[in-house]
């Protein structure tokens, strides 16, 4: 093979390699654009339409369990439900932009120290993003997607809608989703008539909804419900739920 032939062969290989890299980049870029477009449209739809089903619900159905849910607009729900959620899950809900760095760091330190009750530092916005669009569990991929959807709902929904969706799709018992369905299950009336202690006990169930009961709580759940009820009073007095008015 002559020198000119070798140069031509090398040039063709370089050109082929360049085209391959370009094609891979084009495919990845197009996939990213499609993901962004689909996720934005999905979030916009849920701004006006109640999520018909979540991946957690599908997991229950796949396991042969029935599910109970009964959507109730935030405007019709007793305010004690939202106050209890803020008191128990996210005291800075009305002031953060979706993430609470101090809460995440505190949760990390607490969990590193050990103990029976491992708690996360997720805000209500993060939990809503996970419950509405993703699956349960950890992993960097899921957490990354959770962060993306958290940003989207903060920008496209606003606080009232985030709280409304959260209170209607959070798992409040085995196969039970939403505060309204939880209220009917545990207290035999809907969430329009929740008392502060009833609301607090439902929120106390949220970390472990398949293992805790709100109607006759005992031990940790009872104590935690009482603490949430006390803090919910402070939420009302200090107007920490002001963004929902």
PDB file of N, CA, C and O in Angstrom, residues 26 37 44 49 56 61 107 134 151 159 172 177 198 208 218 223 227:
ATOM      1  N   UNK A  26     -26.424  13.082  18.099  1.00  0.00           N
ATOM      2  CA  UNK A  26     -27.730  13.505  17.571  1.00  0.00           C
ATOM      3  C   UNK A  26     -28.855  12.708  18.205  1.00  0.00           C
ATOM      4  O   UNK A  26     -29.889  13.256  18.590  1.00  0.00           O
ATOM      5  N   UNK A  37     -39.880  17.549  26.461  1.00  0.00           N
ATOM      6  CA  UNK A  37     -41.193  17.917  25.925  1.00  0.00           C
ATOM      7  C   UNK A  37     -42.300  17.077  26.551  1.00  0.00           C
ATOM      8  O   UNK A  37     -43.336  17.608  26.989  1.00  0.00           O
ATOM      9  N   UNK A  44     -48.074  19.639  32.812  1.00  0.00           N
ATOM     10  CA  UNK A  44     -49.131  20.599  32.504  1.00  0.00           C
ATOM     11  C   UNK A  44     -50.506  19.950  32.537  1.00  0.00           C
ATOM     12  O   UNK A  44     -51.479  20.558  33.017  1.00  0.00           O
ATOM     13  N   UNK A  49     -55.816  18.147  35.608  1.00  0.00           N
ATOM     14  CA  UNK A  49     -56.490  16.853  35.680  1.00  0.00           C
ATOM     15  C   UNK A  49     -55.914  16.043  36.837  1.00  0.00           C
ATOM     16  O   UNK A  49     -54.686  15.908  36.944  1.00  0.00           O
ATOM     17  N   UNK A  56     -47.228   3.581  42.271  1.00  0.00           N
ATOM     18  CA  UNK A  56     -47.453   2.891  43.543  1.00  0.00           C
ATOM     19  C   UNK A  56     -48.794   2.175  43.530  1.00  0.00           C
ATOM     20  O   UNK A  56     -48.907   1.030  43.988  1.00  0.00           O
ATOM     21  N   UNK A  61     -52.100  -2.966  42.539  1.00  0.00           N
ATOM     22  CA  UNK A  61     -52.976  -3.717  41.642  1.00  0.00           C
ATOM     23  C   UNK A  61     -52.273  -4.964  41.104  1.00  0.00           C
ATOM     24  O   UNK A  61     -52.881  -6.039  41.001  1.00  0.00           O
ATOM     25  N   UNK A 107     -31.378  15.299  57.936  1.00  0.00           N
ATOM     26  CA  UNK A 107     -31.810  13.906  57.788  1.00  0.00           C
ATOM     27  C   UNK A 107     -30.611  12.996  57.586  1.00  0.00           C
ATOM     28  O   UNK A 107     -30.545  11.889  58.134  1.00  0.00           O
ATOM     29  N   UNK A 134     -43.273   9.054  39.388  1.00  0.00           N
ATOM     30  CA  UNK A 134     -42.189   8.080  39.453  1.00  0.00           C
ATOM     31  C   UNK A 134     -42.557   6.887  40.321  1.00  0.00           C
ATOM     32  O   UNK A 134     -43.719   6.670  40.637  1.00  0.00           O
ATOM     33  N   UNK A 151     -38.722  20.553  40.144  1.00  0.00           N
ATOM     34  CA  UNK A 151     -38.555  21.876  39.535  1.00  0.00           C
ATOM     35  C   UNK A 151     -39.748  22.214  38.654  1.00  0.00           C
ATOM     36  O   UNK A 151     -40.286  23.338  38.696  1.00  0.00           O
ATOM     37  N   UNK A 159     -47.884  26.291  44.656  1.00  0.00           N
ATOM     38  CA  UNK A 159     -47.999  25.615  45.948  1.00  0.00           C
ATOM     39  C   UNK A 159     -49.367  24.988  46.203  1.00  0.00           C
ATOM     40  O   UNK A 159     -49.468  23.880  46.737  1.00  0.00           O
ATOM     41  N   UNK A 172     -52.072   6.465  52.368  1.00  0.00           N
ATOM     42  CA  UNK A 172     -52.437   6.678  53.764  1.00  0.00           C
ATOM     43  C   UNK A 172     -52.830   5.389  54.478  1.00  0.00           C
ATOM     44  O   UNK A 172     -53.320   5.417  55.604  1.00  0.00           O
ATOM     45  N   UNK A 177     -55.361   5.670  49.229  1.00  0.00           N
ATOM     46  CA  UNK A 177     -54.602   6.795  48.687  1.00  0.00           C
ATOM     47  C   UNK A 177     -55.351   8.100  48.874  1.00  0.00           C
ATOM     48  O   UNK A 177     -56.510   8.229  48.496  1.00  0.00           O
ATOM     49  N   UNK A 198     -57.326  14.186  64.056  1.00  0.00           N
ATOM     50  CA  UNK A 198     -57.528  13.186  63.000  1.00  0.00           C
ATOM     51  C   UNK A 198     -56.572  13.436  61.837  1.00  0.00           C
ATOM     52  O   UNK A 198     -55.945  12.500  61.318  1.00  0.00           O
ATOM     53  N   UNK A 208     -44.846   5.168  56.930  1.00  0.00           N
ATOM     54  CA  UNK A 208     -44.984   3.709  56.812  1.00  0.00           C
ATOM     55  C   UNK A 208     -46.463   3.347  56.697  1.00  0.00           C
ATOM     56  O   UNK A 208     -47.039   2.733  57.601  1.00  0.00           O
ATOM     57  N   UNK A 218     -50.931   3.441  68.218  1.00  0.00           N
ATOM     58  CA  UNK A 218     -50.274   3.062  69.467  1.00  0.00           C
ATOM     59  C   UNK A 218     -48.789   3.378  69.360  1.00  0.00           C
ATOM     60  O   UNK A 218     -48.239   3.519  68.268  1.00  0.00           O
ATOM     61  N   UNK A 223     -47.650   8.915  69.542  1.00  0.00           N
ATOM     62  CA  UNK A 223     -46.839  10.043  70.012  1.00  0.00           C
ATOM     63  C   UNK A 223     -46.530  11.011  68.868  1.00  0.00           C
ATOM     64  O   UNK A 223     -46.596  12.237  69.037  1.00  0.00           O
ATOM     65  N   UNK A 227     -47.520  14.982  68.404  1.00  0.00           N
ATOM     66  CA  UNK A 227     -46.529  16.031  68.132  1.00  0.00           C
ATOM     67  C   UNK A 227     -46.906  16.825  66.892  1.00  0.00           C
ATOM     68  O   UNK A 227     -46.765  18.057  66.857  1.00  0.00           O
TER      69      UNK A 227
END
